[in-house]
Short mmCIF file of C-alpha atoms in Angstrom, two decimals:
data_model
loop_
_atom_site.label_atom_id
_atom_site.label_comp_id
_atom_site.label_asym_id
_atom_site.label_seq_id
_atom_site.Cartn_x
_atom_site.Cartn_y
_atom_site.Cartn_z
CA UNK A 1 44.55 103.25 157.29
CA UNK A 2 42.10 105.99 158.77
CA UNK A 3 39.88 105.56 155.40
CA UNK A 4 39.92 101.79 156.27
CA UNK A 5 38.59 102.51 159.70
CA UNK A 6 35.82 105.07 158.20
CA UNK A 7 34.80 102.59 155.81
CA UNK A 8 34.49 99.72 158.79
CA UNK A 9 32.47 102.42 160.99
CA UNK A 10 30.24 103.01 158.51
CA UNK A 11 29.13 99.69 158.13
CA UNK A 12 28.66 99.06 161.73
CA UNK A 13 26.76 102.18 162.29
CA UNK A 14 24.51 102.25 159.35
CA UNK A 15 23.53 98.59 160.46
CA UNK A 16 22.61 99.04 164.25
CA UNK A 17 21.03 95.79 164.25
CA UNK A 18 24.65 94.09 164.81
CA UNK A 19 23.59 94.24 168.59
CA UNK A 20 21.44 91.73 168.47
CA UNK A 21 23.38 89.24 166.46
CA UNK A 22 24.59 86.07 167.81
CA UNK A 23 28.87 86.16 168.60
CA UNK A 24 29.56 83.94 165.53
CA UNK A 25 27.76 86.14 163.22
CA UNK A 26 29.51 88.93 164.62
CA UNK A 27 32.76 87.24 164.32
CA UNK A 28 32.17 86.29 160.63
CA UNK A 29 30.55 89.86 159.85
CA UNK A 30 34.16 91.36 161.45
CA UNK A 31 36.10 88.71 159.73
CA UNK A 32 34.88 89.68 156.47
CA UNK A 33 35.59 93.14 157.27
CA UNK A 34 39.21 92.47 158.55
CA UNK A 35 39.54 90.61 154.94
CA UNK A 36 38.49 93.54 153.06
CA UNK A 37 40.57 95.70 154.63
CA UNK A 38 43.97 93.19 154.19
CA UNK A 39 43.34 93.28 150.50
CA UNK A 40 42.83 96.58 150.49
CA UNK A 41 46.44 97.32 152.50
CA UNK A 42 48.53 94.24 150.90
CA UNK A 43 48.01 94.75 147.14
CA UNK A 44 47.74 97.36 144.17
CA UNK A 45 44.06 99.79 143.98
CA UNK A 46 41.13 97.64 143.85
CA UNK A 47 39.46 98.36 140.66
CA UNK A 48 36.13 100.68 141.96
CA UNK A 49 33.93 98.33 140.73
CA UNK A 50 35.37 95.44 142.11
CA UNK A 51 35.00 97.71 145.65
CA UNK A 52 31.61 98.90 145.53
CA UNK A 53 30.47 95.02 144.75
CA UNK A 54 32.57 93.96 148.07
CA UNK A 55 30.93 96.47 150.32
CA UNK A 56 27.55 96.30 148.83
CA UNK A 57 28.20 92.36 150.03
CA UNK A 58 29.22 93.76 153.66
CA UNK A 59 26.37 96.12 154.00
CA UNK A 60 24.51 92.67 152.95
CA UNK A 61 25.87 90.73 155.48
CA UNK A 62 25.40 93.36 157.92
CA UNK A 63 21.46 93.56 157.42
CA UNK A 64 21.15 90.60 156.83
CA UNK A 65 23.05 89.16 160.28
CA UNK A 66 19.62 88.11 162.15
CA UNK A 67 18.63 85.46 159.39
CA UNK A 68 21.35 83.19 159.70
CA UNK A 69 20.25 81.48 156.20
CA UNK A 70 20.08 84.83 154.35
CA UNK A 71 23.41 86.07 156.10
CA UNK A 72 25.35 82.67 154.91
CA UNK A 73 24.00 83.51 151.08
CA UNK A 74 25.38 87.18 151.33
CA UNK A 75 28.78 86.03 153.14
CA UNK A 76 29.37 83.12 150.10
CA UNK A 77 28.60 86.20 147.51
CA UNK A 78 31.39 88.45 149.53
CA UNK A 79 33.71 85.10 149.77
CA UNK A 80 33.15 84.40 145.36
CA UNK A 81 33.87 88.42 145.07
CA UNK A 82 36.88 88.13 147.38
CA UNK A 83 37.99 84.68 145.37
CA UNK A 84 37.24 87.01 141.98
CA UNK A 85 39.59 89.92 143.50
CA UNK A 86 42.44 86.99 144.51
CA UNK A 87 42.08 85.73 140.62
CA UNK A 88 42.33 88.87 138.91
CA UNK A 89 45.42 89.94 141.16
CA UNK A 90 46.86 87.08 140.30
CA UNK A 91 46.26 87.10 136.58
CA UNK A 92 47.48 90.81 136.54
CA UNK A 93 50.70 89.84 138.18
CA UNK A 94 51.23 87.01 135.78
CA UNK A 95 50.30 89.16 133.23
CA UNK A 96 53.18 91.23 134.90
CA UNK A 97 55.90 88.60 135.30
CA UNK A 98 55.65 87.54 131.59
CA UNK A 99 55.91 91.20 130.54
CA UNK A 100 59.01 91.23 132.16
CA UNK A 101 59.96 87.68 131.06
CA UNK A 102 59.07 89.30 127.54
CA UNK A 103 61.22 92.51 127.83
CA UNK A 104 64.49 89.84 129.49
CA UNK A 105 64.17 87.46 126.52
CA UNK A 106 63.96 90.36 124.11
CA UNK A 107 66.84 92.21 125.52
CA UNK A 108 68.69 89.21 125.96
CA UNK A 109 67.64 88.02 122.49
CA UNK A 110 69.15 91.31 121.27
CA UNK A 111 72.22 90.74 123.01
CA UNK A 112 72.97 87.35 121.31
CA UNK A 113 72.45 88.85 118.09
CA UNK A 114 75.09 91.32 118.71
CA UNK A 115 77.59 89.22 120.46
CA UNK A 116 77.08 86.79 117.18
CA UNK A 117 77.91 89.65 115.10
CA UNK A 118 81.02 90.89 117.14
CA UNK A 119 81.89 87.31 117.12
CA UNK A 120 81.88 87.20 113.25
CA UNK A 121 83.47 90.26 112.88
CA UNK A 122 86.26 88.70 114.90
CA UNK A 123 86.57 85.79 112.93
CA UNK A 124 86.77 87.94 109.36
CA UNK A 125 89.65 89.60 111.15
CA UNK A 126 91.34 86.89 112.31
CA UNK A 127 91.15 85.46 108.94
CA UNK A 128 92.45 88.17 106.90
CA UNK A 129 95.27 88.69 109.73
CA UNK A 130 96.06 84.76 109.23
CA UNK A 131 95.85 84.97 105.26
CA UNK A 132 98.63 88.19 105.20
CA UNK A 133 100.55 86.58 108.18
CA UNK A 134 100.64 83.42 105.48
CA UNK A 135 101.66 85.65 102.53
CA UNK A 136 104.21 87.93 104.15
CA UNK A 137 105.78 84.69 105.45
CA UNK A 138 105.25 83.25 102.37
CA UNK A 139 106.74 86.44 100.25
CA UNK A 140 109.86 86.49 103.32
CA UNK A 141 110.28 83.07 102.87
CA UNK A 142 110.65 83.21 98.72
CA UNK A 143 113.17 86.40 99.51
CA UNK A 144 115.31 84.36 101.58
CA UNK A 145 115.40 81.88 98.88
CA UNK A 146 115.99 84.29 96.09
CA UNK A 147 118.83 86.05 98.32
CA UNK A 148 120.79 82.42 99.54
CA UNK A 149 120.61 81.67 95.55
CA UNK A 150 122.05 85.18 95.03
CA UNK A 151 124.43 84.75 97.15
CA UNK A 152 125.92 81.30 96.32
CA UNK A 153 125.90 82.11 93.24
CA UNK A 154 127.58 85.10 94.09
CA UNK A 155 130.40 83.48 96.11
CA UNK A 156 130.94 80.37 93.16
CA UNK A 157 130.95 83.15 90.20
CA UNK A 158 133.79 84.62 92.54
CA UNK A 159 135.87 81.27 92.99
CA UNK A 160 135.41 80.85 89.30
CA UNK A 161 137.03 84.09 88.47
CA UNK A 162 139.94 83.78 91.10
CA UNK A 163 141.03 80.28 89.33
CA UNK A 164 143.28 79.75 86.50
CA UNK A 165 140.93 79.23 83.55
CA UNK A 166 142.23 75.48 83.05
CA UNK A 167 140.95 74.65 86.70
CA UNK A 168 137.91 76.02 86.50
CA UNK A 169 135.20 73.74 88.04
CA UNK A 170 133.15 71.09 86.09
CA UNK A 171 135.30 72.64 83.16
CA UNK A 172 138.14 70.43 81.46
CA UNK A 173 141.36 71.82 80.60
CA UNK A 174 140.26 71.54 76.74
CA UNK A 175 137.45 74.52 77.53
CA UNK A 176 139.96 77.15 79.10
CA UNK A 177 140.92 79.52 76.76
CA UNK A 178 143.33 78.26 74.01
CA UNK A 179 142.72 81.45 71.36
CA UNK A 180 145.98 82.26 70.19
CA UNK A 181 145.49 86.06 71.58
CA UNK A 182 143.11 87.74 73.93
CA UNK A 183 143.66 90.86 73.26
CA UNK A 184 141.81 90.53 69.47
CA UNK A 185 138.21 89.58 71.32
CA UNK A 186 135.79 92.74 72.77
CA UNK A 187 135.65 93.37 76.14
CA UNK A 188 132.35 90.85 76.70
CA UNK A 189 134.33 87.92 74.71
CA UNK A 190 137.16 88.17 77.52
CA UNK A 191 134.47 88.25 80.18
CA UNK A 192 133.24 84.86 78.57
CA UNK A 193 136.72 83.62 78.75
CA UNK A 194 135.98 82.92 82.47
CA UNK A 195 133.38 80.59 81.86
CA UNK A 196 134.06 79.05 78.18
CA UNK A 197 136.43 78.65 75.48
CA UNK A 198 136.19 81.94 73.18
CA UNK A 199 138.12 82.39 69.78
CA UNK A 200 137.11 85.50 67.45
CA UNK A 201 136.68 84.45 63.40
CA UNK A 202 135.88 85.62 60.35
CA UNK A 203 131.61 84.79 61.18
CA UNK A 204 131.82 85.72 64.52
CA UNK A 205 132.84 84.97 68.13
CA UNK A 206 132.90 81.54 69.04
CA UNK A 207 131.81 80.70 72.82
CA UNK A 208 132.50 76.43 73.48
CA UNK A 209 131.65 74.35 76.18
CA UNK A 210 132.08 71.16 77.00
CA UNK A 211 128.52 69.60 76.57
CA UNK A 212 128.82 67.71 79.64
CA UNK A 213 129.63 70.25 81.85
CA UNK A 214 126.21 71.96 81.47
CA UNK A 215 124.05 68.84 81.34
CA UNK A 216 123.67 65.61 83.66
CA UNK A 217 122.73 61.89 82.77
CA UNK A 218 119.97 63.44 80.52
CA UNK A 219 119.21 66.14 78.08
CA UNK A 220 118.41 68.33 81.22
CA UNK A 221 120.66 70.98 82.23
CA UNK A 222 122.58 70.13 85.67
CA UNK A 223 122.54 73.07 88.47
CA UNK A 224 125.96 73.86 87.82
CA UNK A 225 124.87 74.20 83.84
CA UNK A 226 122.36 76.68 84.81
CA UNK A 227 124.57 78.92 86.96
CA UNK A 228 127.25 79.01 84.31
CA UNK A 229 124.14 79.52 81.64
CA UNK A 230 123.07 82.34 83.85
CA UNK A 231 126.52 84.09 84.41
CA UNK A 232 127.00 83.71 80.54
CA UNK A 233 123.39 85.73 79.78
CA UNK A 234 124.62 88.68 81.54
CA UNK A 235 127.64 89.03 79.46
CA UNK A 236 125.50 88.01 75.98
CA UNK A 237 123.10 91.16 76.97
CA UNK A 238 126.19 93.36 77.03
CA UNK A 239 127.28 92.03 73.33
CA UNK A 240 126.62 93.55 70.12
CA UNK A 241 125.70 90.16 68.63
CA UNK A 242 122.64 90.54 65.96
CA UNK A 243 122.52 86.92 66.15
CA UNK A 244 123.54 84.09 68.63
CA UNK A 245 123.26 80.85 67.27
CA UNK A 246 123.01 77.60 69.59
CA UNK A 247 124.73 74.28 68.39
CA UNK A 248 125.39 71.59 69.72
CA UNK A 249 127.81 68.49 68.51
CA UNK A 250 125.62 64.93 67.55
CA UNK A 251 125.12 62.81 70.67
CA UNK A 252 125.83 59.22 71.06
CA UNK A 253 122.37 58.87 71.28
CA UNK A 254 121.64 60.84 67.86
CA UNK A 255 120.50 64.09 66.26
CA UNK A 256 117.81 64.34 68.34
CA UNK A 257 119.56 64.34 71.77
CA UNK A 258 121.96 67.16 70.48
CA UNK A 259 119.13 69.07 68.98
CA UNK A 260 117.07 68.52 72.62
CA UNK A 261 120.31 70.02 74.31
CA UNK A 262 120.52 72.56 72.27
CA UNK A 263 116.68 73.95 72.51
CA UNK A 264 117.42 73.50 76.24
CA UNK A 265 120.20 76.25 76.39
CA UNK A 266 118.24 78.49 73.91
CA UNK A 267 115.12 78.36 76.79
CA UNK A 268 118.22 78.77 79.27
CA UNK A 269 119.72 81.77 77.24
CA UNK A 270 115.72 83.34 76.93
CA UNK A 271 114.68 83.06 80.35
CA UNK A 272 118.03 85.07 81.61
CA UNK A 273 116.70 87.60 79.44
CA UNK A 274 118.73 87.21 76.20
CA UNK A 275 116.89 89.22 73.58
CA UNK A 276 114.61 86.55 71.85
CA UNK A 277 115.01 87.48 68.36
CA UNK A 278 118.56 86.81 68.27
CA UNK A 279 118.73 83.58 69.54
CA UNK A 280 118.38 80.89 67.08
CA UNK A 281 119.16 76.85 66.66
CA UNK A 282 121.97 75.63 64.18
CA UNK A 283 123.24 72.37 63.36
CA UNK A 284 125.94 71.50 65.29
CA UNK A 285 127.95 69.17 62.48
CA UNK A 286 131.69 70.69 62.55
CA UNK A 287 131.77 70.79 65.88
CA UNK A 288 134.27 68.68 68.07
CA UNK A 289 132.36 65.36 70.01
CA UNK A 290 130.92 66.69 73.17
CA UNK A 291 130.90 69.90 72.09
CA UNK A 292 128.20 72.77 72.97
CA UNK A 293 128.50 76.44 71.15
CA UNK A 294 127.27 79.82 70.98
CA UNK A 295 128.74 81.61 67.95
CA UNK A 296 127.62 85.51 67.77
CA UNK A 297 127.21 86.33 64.03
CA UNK A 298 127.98 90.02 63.30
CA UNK A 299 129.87 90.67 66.59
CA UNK A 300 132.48 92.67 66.13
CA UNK A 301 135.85 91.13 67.13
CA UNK A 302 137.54 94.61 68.32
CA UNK A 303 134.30 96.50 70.08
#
């Protein structure tokens, strides 16, 4: 402020002929002044050059303040260096604004990118947490299965063995046991009694079914055929069968029915894990109407 002052006394003193000016020069001349001295006060460092040019137009003004045509040529050069001043302030604090403008779209900018990437890193997640969500409930769901089969099977095998063999279900009194003695089968032959007729000859043990009661309308096997199949593979493992051939009587509807039946338990028999190379097909002529049989070759009758 006291620099201001100086700066205003200066003038004033270094031009004495201010006396004899008329008021409204005098006002103009201290108008100007006040001006210079506002800009000075409300606004960043006037650039020196941009100063010296603004009092050089004072001291101007101030000489020249007893030639009113003179003094109005000086005071529009100090107004055009004061309108220069306003411009470049005003370009410098645009320049300003869109340097900050610059820096809030870049940081902001920089936050969208990360935000995008925490956003797909969110999504992988949730997708891998949905996939093994879907395949544990998947695998539970399969286990539940596997264990509600297990267990009805489980709980018929059990019915089966608590029942006389000639009311076993799905199994005609002709399929119970009828061998004239038990006690000249192995052990696995009386397990199979439970679930067949068995009889032990000269070329092996013989294992019959009734055909029907392990197939339905068709040449498919029914579900209780497959459970009976099943229980019957676990005994055949135990066995010291080399060979276990599959026959099955002719069909009303021809060879080719009885032969279809017969491939049908021999894919049964394999899948339950009856060792491949001794199953084999075999005609089923001899055999009783209706009539499905297993007969192990080379099984010993008393092991």
């Amino acid at each position: 402020m006291r620099a201001h002052a100086l700066i205003a006394a200066a003038l004033l003193l270094s031009f004495p002929a201010l006396a004899s000016a008329d008021v409204a020069t005098t006002r103009v001349l201290q108008q100007s002044l006040q001006r210079l001295q506002n800009a000075q006060r409300s606004g960043p460092a006037i650039p020196p050059t941009t100063l010296s040019g603004l009092q050089e137009s004072l001291q101007m003004m101030t000489r020249d303040q007893v030639n009113p045509a003179i003094f109005q040529v000086d005071k529009a050069i100090f107004d055009a260096r004061m309108a220069g001043l306003q411009e470049q302030r005003q370009s410098i604090h645009q320049q300003t604004g869109l340097s900050k403008l610059q820096q809030q779209v870049h940081s902001l900018t920089s936050q969208h990118q990360a935000l995008q990437n925490e956003y797909a890193r969110l999504r992988q997640q949730l997708a891998s947490k949905t996939m093994t969500s879907a395949q544990t409930q998947h695998l539970q769901t399969e286990i539940q299965q596997q264990k509600q089969m297990l267990q009805a099977e489980e709980k018929h095998l059990a019915s089966l063995a608590k029942q006389p063999p000639s009311s076993l279900n799905g199994i005609s009194s002709s399929a119970a046991i009828t061998s004239t003695s038990t006690t000249s089968l192995p052990a696995y032959g009386k397990a199979l009694t439970v679930y067949a007729q068995v009889q032990a000859a000269s070329d092996g043990v013989h294992v019959s079914m009734p055909a029907d009661s392990l197939f339905g309308s068709d040449n498919r096997l029914s579900n209780d055929g497959e459970q009976r199949l099943q229980a019957i593979s676990r005994i055949l493992k135990q066995s010291n069968a080399h060979e276990i051939l599959v026959r099955v009587a002719p069909q009303p509807l021809g060879a080719n029915a009885a032969t279809q039946r017969a491939e049908a338990i021999l894919r049964n028999l394999r899948r339950n894990g009856v060792p491949d190379q001794s199953l084999a097909l075999a005609t089923g002529s001899g055999l009783a109407a209706g009539t499905a049989e297993l007969l192990l070759v080379n099984a010993s009758p008393t092991s």
